Tab-separated table of C-alpha atoms in Angstrom:
chain	number	residue	atom	x	y	z
A	1	UNK	CA	19.449	-65.620	-71.457
A	2	UNK	CA	20.982	-64.946	-68.013
A	3	UNK	CA	21.005	-61.245	-68.829
A	4	UNK	CA	17.351	-61.330	-69.847
A	5	UNK	CA	16.371	-63.310	-66.754
A	6	UNK	CA	18.157	-60.847	-64.486
A	7	UNK	CA	16.522	-57.921	-66.272
A	8	UNK	CA	13.062	-59.516	-66.020
A	9	UNK	CA	13.534	-60.193	-62.303
A	10	UNK	CA	14.685	-56.623	-61.515
A	11	UNK	CA	12.886	-54.446	-64.065
A	12	UNK	CA	9.848	-56.163	-65.548
A	13	UNK	CA	8.492	-53.171	-67.566
A	14	UNK	CA	11.820	-52.667	-69.280
A	15	UNK	CA	12.081	-56.360	-70.136
A	16	UNK	CA	8.603	-56.273	-71.668
A	17	UNK	CA	9.560	-53.234	-73.749
A	18	UNK	CA	12.336	-55.245	-75.403
A	19	UNK	CA	9.880	-57.909	-76.569
A	20	UNK	CA	7.277	-57.921	-79.268
A	21	UNK	CA	4.134	-57.429	-77.190
A	22	UNK	CA	1.786	-59.055	-79.716
A	23	UNK	CA	3.856	-62.197	-80.117
A	24	UNK	CA	4.472	-62.414	-76.389
A	25	UNK	CA	0.735	-62.293	-75.611
A	26	UNK	CA	0.024	-64.998	-78.191
A	27	UNK	CA	2.744	-67.154	-76.713
A	28	UNK	CA	1.254	-66.830	-73.238
A	29	UNK	CA	-2.225	-67.734	-74.471
A	30	UNK	CA	-0.919	-70.691	-76.431
A	31	UNK	CA	1.194	-71.919	-73.550
A	32	UNK	CA	-1.581	-71.809	-70.963
A	33	UNK	CA	-4.088	-73.154	-73.471
A	34	UNK	CA	-1.942	-76.232	-74.197
A	35	UNK	CA	-1.724	-77.117	-70.524
A	36	UNK	CA	-5.488	-76.830	-70.130
A	37	UNK	CA	-6.126	-79.008	-73.201
A	38	UNK	CA	-3.601	-81.537	-71.979
A	39	UNK	CA	-5.272	-81.878	-68.559
A	40	UNK	CA	-8.678	-82.188	-70.192
A	41	UNK	CA	-7.381	-84.884	-72.552
A	42	UNK	CA	-6.002	-86.822	-69.595
A	43	UNK	CA	-9.394	-86.900	-67.911
A	44	UNK	CA	-11.234	-87.851	-71.092
A	45	UNK	CA	-8.677	-90.521	-71.910
A	46	UNK	CA	-8.991	-92.163	-68.525
A	47	UNK	CA	-12.769	-92.376	-68.843
A	48	UNK	CA	-12.601	-93.759	-72.356
A	49	UNK	CA	-9.904	-96.278	-71.389
A	50	UNK	CA	-12.088	-97.774	-68.713
A	51	UNK	CA	-14.900	-98.298	-71.254
A	52	UNK	CA	-12.782	-99.541	-74.157
A	53	UNK	CA	-10.340	-101.992	-72.537
A	54	UNK	CA	-12.224	-104.898	-74.115
A	55	UNK	CA	-11.713	-103.503	-77.638
A	56	UNK	CA	-7.950	-103.106	-77.508
A	57	UNK	CA	-5.959	-103.770	-80.692
A	58	UNK	CA	-2.706	-105.536	-81.329
A	59	UNK	CA	0.684	-104.389	-79.988
A	60	UNK	CA	2.157	-103.821	-83.451
A	61	UNK	CA	-0.526	-101.347	-84.388
A	62	UNK	CA	-0.009	-99.555	-81.080
A	63	UNK	CA	3.748	-99.344	-81.676
A	64	UNK	CA	3.192	-97.968	-85.175
A	65	UNK	CA	0.806	-95.420	-83.836
A	66	UNK	CA	3.230	-94.447	-81.068
A	67	UNK	CA	6.083	-94.025	-83.535
A	68	UNK	CA	3.804	-91.969	-85.703
A	69	UNK	CA	2.895	-89.826	-82.721
A	70	UNK	CA	6.575	-89.322	-81.835
A	71	UNK	CA	7.302	-88.285	-85.380
A	72	UNK	CA	4.465	-85.838	-85.302
A	73	UNK	CA	5.722	-84.404	-82.014
A	74	UNK	CA	9.240	-83.990	-83.397
A	75	UNK	CA	7.788	-82.208	-86.414
A	76	UNK	CA	5.856	-79.970	-84.064
A	77	UNK	CA	9.059	-79.111	-82.131
A	78	UNK	CA	10.850	-78.196	-85.337
A	79	UNK	CA	7.966	-76.146	-86.658
A	80	UNK	CA	7.578	-74.327	-83.316
A	81	UNK	CA	11.069	-72.856	-83.821
A	82	UNK	CA	10.453	-71.833	-87.444
A	83	UNK	CA	6.767	-71.772	-88.347
A	84	UNK	CA	4.067	-69.245	-87.582
A	85	UNK	CA	1.159	-69.253	-85.215
A	86	UNK	CA	-1.342	-70.900	-87.603
A	87	UNK	CA	0.870	-73.970	-88.243
A	88	UNK	CA	1.422	-74.427	-84.493
A	89	UNK	CA	-2.312	-74.383	-83.810
A	90	UNK	CA	-3.000	-76.926	-86.624
A	91	UNK	CA	-0.320	-79.280	-85.386
A	92	UNK	CA	-1.523	-79.034	-81.810
A	93	UNK	CA	-5.032	-79.895	-82.963
A	94	UNK	CA	-3.667	-82.816	-85.025
A	95	UNK	CA	-1.636	-84.009	-82.050
A	96	UNK	CA	-4.750	-83.910	-79.879
A	97	UNK	CA	-6.617	-85.976	-82.460
A	98	UNK	CA	-3.836	-88.533	-82.587
A	99	UNK	CA	-3.802	-88.755	-78.816
A	100	UNK	CA	-7.554	-89.451	-78.785
A	101	UNK	CA	-7.122	-92.221	-81.381
A	102	UNK	CA	-4.332	-93.738	-79.344
A	103	UNK	CA	-6.481	-93.689	-76.235
A	104	UNK	CA	-9.359	-95.419	-78.069
A	105	UNK	CA	-7.226	-98.293	-79.402
A	106	UNK	CA	-4.950	-98.884	-76.393
A	107	UNK	CA	-5.241	-102.213	-74.582
A	108	UNK	CA	-2.766	-102.274	-71.800
A	109	UNK	CA	-2.676	-99.868	-68.848
A	110	UNK	CA	1.104	-99.783	-68.866
A	111	UNK	CA	1.204	-98.825	-72.518
A	112	UNK	CA	-1.452	-96.195	-71.852
A	113	UNK	CA	0.618	-94.770	-68.975
A	114	UNK	CA	3.615	-94.603	-71.289
A	115	UNK	CA	1.519	-92.864	-73.894
A	116	UNK	CA	0.257	-90.376	-71.305
A	117	UNK	CA	3.671	-89.718	-69.748
A	118	UNK	CA	5.545	-89.242	-72.982
A	119	UNK	CA	3.389	-86.350	-74.275
A	120	UNK	CA	3.695	-84.673	-70.865
A	121	UNK	CA	7.478	-84.820	-71.099
A	122	UNK	CA	7.350	-83.624	-74.669
A	123	UNK	CA	5.094	-80.729	-73.729
A	124	UNK	CA	7.413	-79.683	-70.928
A	125	UNK	CA	10.391	-79.840	-73.263
A	126	UNK	CA	8.415	-77.946	-75.852
A	127	UNK	CA	7.552	-75.244	-73.371
A	128	UNK	CA	11.143	-75.118	-72.177
A	129	UNK	CA	12.362	-74.892	-75.746
A	130	UNK	CA	9.744	-72.431	-76.943
A	131	UNK	CA	10.094	-70.044	-74.023
A	132	UNK	CA	13.690	-69.122	-74.775
A	133	UNK	CA	12.816	-68.450	-78.417
A	134	UNK	CA	10.355	-65.744	-77.403
A	135	UNK	CA	12.383	-64.389	-74.521
A	136	UNK	CA	15.779	-64.585	-76.149
A	137	UNK	CA	17.197	-61.155	-77.030
A	138	UNK	CA	20.499	-60.665	-78.778
A	139	UNK	CA	23.241	-58.506	-77.336
A	140	UNK	CA	22.951	-56.115	-80.272
A	141	UNK	CA	19.246	-55.547	-79.592
A	142	UNK	CA	19.983	-54.964	-75.929
A	143	UNK	CA	22.675	-52.420	-76.776
A	144	UNK	CA	20.328	-50.681	-79.179
A	145	UNK	CA	17.625	-50.465	-76.514
A	146	UNK	CA	20.117	-49.047	-74.016
A	147	UNK	CA	21.317	-46.484	-76.549
A	148	UNK	CA	17.715	-45.481	-77.259
A	149	UNK	CA	17.046	-45.026	-73.548
A	150	UNK	CA	20.211	-42.981	-73.152
A	151	UNK	CA	19.295	-40.784	-76.112
A	152	UNK	CA	15.838	-40.239	-74.598
A	153	UNK	CA	17.395	-39.160	-71.338
A	154	UNK	CA	19.660	-36.721	-73.160
A	155	UNK	CA	16.705	-35.192	-74.973
A	156	UNK	CA	14.852	-34.722	-71.709
A	157	UNK	CA	17.913	-33.076	-70.139
A	158	UNK	CA	18.213	-30.693	-73.081
A	159	UNK	CA	14.576	-29.715	-72.754
A	160	UNK	CA	15.012	-29.000	-69.051
A	161	UNK	CA	18.073	-26.858	-69.728
A	162	UNK	CA	16.202	-24.879	-72.368
A	163	UNK	CA	13.316	-24.259	-69.987
A	164	UNK	CA	15.692	-23.067	-67.270
A	165	UNK	CA	17.410	-20.684	-69.693
A	166	UNK	CA	14.067	-19.256	-70.787
A	167	UNK	CA	13.032	-18.684	-67.190
A	168	UNK	CA	16.320	-16.910	-66.411
A	169	UNK	CA	15.924	-14.671	-69.464
A	170	UNK	CA	12.404	-13.733	-68.448
A	171	UNK	CA	13.557	-12.843	-64.929
A	172	UNK	CA	16.378	-10.699	-66.294
A	173	UNK	CA	13.989	-8.864	-68.599
A	174	UNK	CA	11.639	-8.157	-65.724
A	175	UNK	CA	14.487	-6.807	-63.615
A	176	UNK	CA	15.640	-4.559	-66.449
A	177	UNK	CA	12.150	-3.220	-66.953
A	178	UNK	CA	11.871	-2.487	-63.240
A	179	UNK	CA	15.219	-0.670	-63.074
A	180	UNK	CA	15.498	1.088	-66.444
A	181	UNK	CA	11.980	1.275	-67.800
A	182	UNK	CA	8.704	2.893	-66.951
A	183	UNK	CA	8.809	1.849	-63.314
A	184	UNK	CA	12.173	3.517	-62.935
A	185	UNK	CA	10.773	6.747	-64.370
A	186	UNK	CA	7.851	6.522	-61.998
A	187	UNK	CA	10.257	6.125	-59.128
A	188	UNK	CA	12.158	9.210	-60.262
A	189	UNK	CA	8.942	11.182	-60.463
A	190	UNK	CA	8.044	10.114	-56.967
A	191	UNK	CA	11.453	11.185	-55.698
A	192	UNK	CA	11.118	14.535	-57.463
A	193	UNK	CA	7.628	15.035	-56.046
A	194	UNK	CA	8.794	14.157	-52.559
A	195	UNK	CA	11.753	16.519	-52.933
A	196	UNK	CA	9.463	19.342	-54.058
A	197	UNK	CA	7.133	18.773	-51.125
A	198	UNK	CA	10.060	18.720	-48.725
A	199	UNK	CA	11.317	22.001	-50.205
A	200	UNK	CA	7.907	23.610	-49.788
A	201	UNK	CA	7.700	22.469	-46.189
A	202	UNK	CA	11.153	23.831	-45.420
A	203	UNK	CA	10.343	27.159	-47.036
A	204	UNK	CA	7.055	27.415	-45.173
A	205	UNK	CA	8.699	26.633	-41.861
A	206	UNK	CA	11.476	29.121	-42.508
A	207	UNK	CA	8.962	31.829	-43.282
A	208	UNK	CA	6.851	30.979	-40.276
A	209	UNK	CA	9.813	30.997	-37.945
A	210	UNK	CA	11.659	33.886	-39.558
A	211	UNK	CA	10.576	36.281	-36.833
A	212	UNK	CA	11.768	34.072	-34.018
A	213	UNK	CA	15.119	35.151	-32.700
A	214	UNK	CA	15.161	38.520	-34.444
A	215	UNK	CA	17.208	40.993	-32.423
A	216	UNK	CA	16.235	44.664	-32.449
A	217	UNK	CA	17.229	47.843	-30.696
A	218	UNK	CA	14.982	50.781	-30.228
A	219	UNK	CA	14.579	54.223	-28.767
A	220	UNK	CA	11.207	55.679	-27.938
A	221	UNK	CA	9.941	58.926	-26.453
A	222	UNK	CA	6.433	59.317	-25.095
A	223	UNK	CA	4.168	59.036	-22.146
A	224	UNK	CA	4.718	56.081	-19.871
A	225	UNK	CA	2.009	54.798	-17.581
A	226	UNK	CA	2.114	51.981	-15.043
A	227	UNK	CA	-1.086	49.965	-15.104
A	228	UNK	CA	0.012	47.657	-12.295
A	229	UNK	CA	2.839	49.278	-10.378
A	230	UNK	CA	6.005	47.204	-10.688
A	231	UNK	CA	4.359	44.577	-12.974
A	232	UNK	CA	2.520	45.945	-16.030
A	233	UNK	CA	3.301	49.186	-17.831
A	234	UNK	CA	2.110	50.838	-21.008
A	235	UNK	CA	3.897	53.227	-23.340
A	236	UNK	CA	2.464	55.415	-26.089
A	237	UNK	CA	4.593	57.771	-28.097
A	238	UNK	CA	6.861	58.531	-30.949
A	239	UNK	CA	9.693	56.078	-31.562
A	240	UNK	CA	12.735	56.017	-33.783
A	241	UNK	CA	14.816	52.897	-34.154
A	242	UNK	CA	16.472	50.251	-36.291
A	243	UNK	CA	16.145	46.516	-36.505
A	244	UNK	CA	17.873	43.661	-38.247
A	245	UNK	CA	17.589	39.892	-38.074
A	246	UNK	CA	20.658	37.811	-37.383
A	247	UNK	CA	20.248	36.105	-40.761
A	248	UNK	CA	20.318	39.379	-42.675
A	249	UNK	CA	23.312	40.645	-40.709
A	250	UNK	CA	25.265	37.474	-41.508
A	251	UNK	CA	24.435	37.868	-45.205
A	252	UNK	CA	25.685	41.459	-45.227
A	253	UNK	CA	22.428	43.372	-45.627
A	254	UNK	CA	22.442	46.931	-44.222
A	255	UNK	CA	20.346	47.671	-41.130
A	256	UNK	CA	16.976	49.301	-41.478
A	257	UNK	CA	15.617	52.379	-39.653
A	258	UNK	CA	12.147	53.705	-39.025
A	259	UNK	CA	10.121	56.330	-37.251
A	260	UNK	CA	6.751	55.470	-35.871
A	261	UNK	CA	3.952	56.267	-33.548
A	262	UNK	CA	3.552	53.207	-31.424
A	263	UNK	CA	2.250	51.744	-28.271
A	264	UNK	CA	3.426	48.969	-26.079
A	265	UNK	CA	2.734	46.840	-23.042
A	266	UNK	CA	5.335	45.286	-20.837
A	267	UNK	CA	4.789	42.532	-18.299
A	268	UNK	CA	7.534	41.733	-15.848
A	269	UNK	CA	9.637	44.079	-13.781
A	270	UNK	CA	8.490	47.563	-14.660
A	271	UNK	CA	10.084	50.224	-12.497
A	272	UNK	CA	10.030	53.891	-13.320
A	273	UNK	CA	13.535	53.773	-14.726
A	274	UNK	CA	13.753	50.224	-16.160
A	275	UNK	CA	11.598	47.631	-17.956
A	276	UNK	CA	12.419	43.957	-18.113
A	277	UNK	CA	10.029	41.230	-19.294
A	278	UNK	CA	7.793	40.363	-22.208
A	279	UNK	CA	6.514	43.160	-24.326
A	280	UNK	CA	3.753	43.584	-26.845
A	281	UNK	CA	4.176	46.433	-29.243
A	282	UNK	CA	2.391	47.855	-32.218
A	283	UNK	CA	2.088	50.960	-34.238
A	284	UNK	CA	2.299	52.726	-37.521
A	285	UNK	CA	5.671	53.360	-39.033
A	286	UNK	CA	7.042	54.824	-42.206
A	287	UNK	CA	10.256	53.880	-43.893
A	288	UNK	CA	11.959	54.042	-47.271
A	289	UNK	CA	9.665	51.404	-48.766
A	290	UNK	CA	6.429	52.931	-47.528
A	291	UNK	CA	4.155	52.960	-44.526
A	292	UNK	CA	2.773	50.100	-42.627
A	293	UNK	CA	1.638	48.819	-39.303
A	294	UNK	CA	3.170	46.166	-37.143
A	295	UNK	CA	2.632	44.038	-34.077
A	296	UNK	CA	5.519	42.432	-32.232
A	297	UNK	CA	5.904	40.166	-29.245
A	298	UNK	CA	9.409	40.077	-27.822
A	299	UNK	CA	11.510	39.706	-24.754
A	300	UNK	CA	12.665	43.233	-23.974
A	301	UNK	CA	14.832	45.221	-21.685
A	302	UNK	CA	14.926	49.038	-21.553
A	303	UNK	CA	15.927	52.095	-19.562
A	304	UNK	CA	13.366	54.893	-19.148
A	305	UNK	CA	14.704	58.377	-18.514
A	306	UNK	CA	12.196	61.090	-17.489
A	307	UNK	CA	12.576	64.253	-19.536
A	308	UNK	CA	10.814	67.193	-21.050
A	309	UNK	CA	10.826	67.180	-24.827
A	310	UNK	CA	8.786	68.285	-27.788
A	311	UNK	CA	7.832	64.665	-28.312
A	312	UNK	CA	5.504	65.098	-25.346
A	313	UNK	CA	3.106	67.804	-26.574
A	314	UNK	CA	1.077	67.802	-23.365
A	315	UNK	CA	3.957	68.623	-21.073
A	316	UNK	CA	6.064	66.603	-18.654
A	317	UNK	CA	3.018	64.942	-17.116
A	318	UNK	CA	-0.370	63.931	-18.374
A	319	UNK	CA	-2.275	62.784	-15.372
A	320	UNK	CA	-0.538	59.700	-13.980
A	321	UNK	CA	1.558	59.347	-17.147
A	322	UNK	CA	4.967	60.939	-17.292
A	323	UNK	CA	7.102	61.893	-20.263
A	324	UNK	CA	10.126	59.647	-20.670
A	325	UNK	CA	12.570	58.410	-23.241
A	326	UNK	CA	13.334	54.698	-23.418
A	327	UNK	CA	16.431	53.023	-24.806
A	328	UNK	CA	16.568	49.244	-25.137
A	329	UNK	CA	16.463	46.131	-27.226
A	330	UNK	CA	14.746	42.801	-27.538
A	331	UNK	CA	14.502	39.396	-29.184
A	332	UNK	CA	11.250	38.872	-30.985
A	333	UNK	CA	9.052	35.795	-30.699
A	334	UNK	CA	6.237	36.809	-33.022
A	335	UNK	CA	5.793	39.610	-35.496
A	336	UNK	CA	3.261	40.734	-38.001
A	337	UNK	CA	3.814	43.439	-40.579
A	338	UNK	CA	0.945	44.836	-42.618
A	339	UNK	CA	1.548	46.999	-45.657
A	340	UNK	CA	-1.031	49.744	-45.671
A	341	UNK	CA	-0.612	50.344	-49.408
A	342	UNK	CA	-1.144	46.759	-50.678
A	343	UNK	CA	-2.839	45.184	-47.677
A	344	UNK	CA	-0.414	42.241	-47.652
A	345	UNK	CA	0.918	40.818	-44.394
A	346	UNK	CA	3.557	38.397	-43.244
A	347	UNK	CA	2.338	37.475	-39.829
A	348	UNK	CA	4.580	34.773	-38.412
């Protein structure tokens, strides 16, 4: 009982779970109902006693009736511990009827007070005795309930662990799919595509900038004319020379040679004997691979020597132009070669 009282005071829902809910509810109804009937009987008995004092019986009959009532109450106490709900209700009704008969035939107020006080004490003892019967729980039942609760907790823990394992497996599968599956192949394709694009860009830039930094040496014979004395000069004539890019020389390719009819402009310092500045040249040349035309922009430097040669068919002078032979070299900044046979070009 102390264990049950402590449990009911601390954890009421758990204490109710250990009891039979149906029987417990019936006990509560019966307990509260008895107190209400008892109070009502007290009021009715007092009113009837005031009216029936003149018709009181003998003391022996009252004592017999009281002893009979006590016997009935003792029987009710015994049956409350053993019998069912229907027998308890019948005995309570019979006890109420006996109490009414006793009230009708009582003569003395003192005897009536005794009759009224004794059932109250009996009811309190009955309630005190009945309550433990419904609330009493054996130690074995309590241990069983605790074991059931513990087993329920274990089951819930197992379920949680299983759910966590399933979630971890799903995450691992997703990671594997991302790394080794279709998404990984897509990533490889993207890398390959990006690499191909980068290669194309590099090749395009190398082709576009292939002419930059190309070193060339030349020799040309023709008529030289100064458009702006000391600043701008023009040259038209027959030229023979060779040219090779630094890249091709490093790779071991042989130098190339050509002969051409060309023209050129030079802007910078253009004296009669020397040119130094930026030149623009173009012409038609023929080599081992065929004939073509070209245009070149380069930084040049040359020496012009006046002479008389067969390369100047109109003599040593043609108006303001004089026949001269130039020797020099340059570093190209832009070039454009056009193949006259195929029409292709590589302007860059």
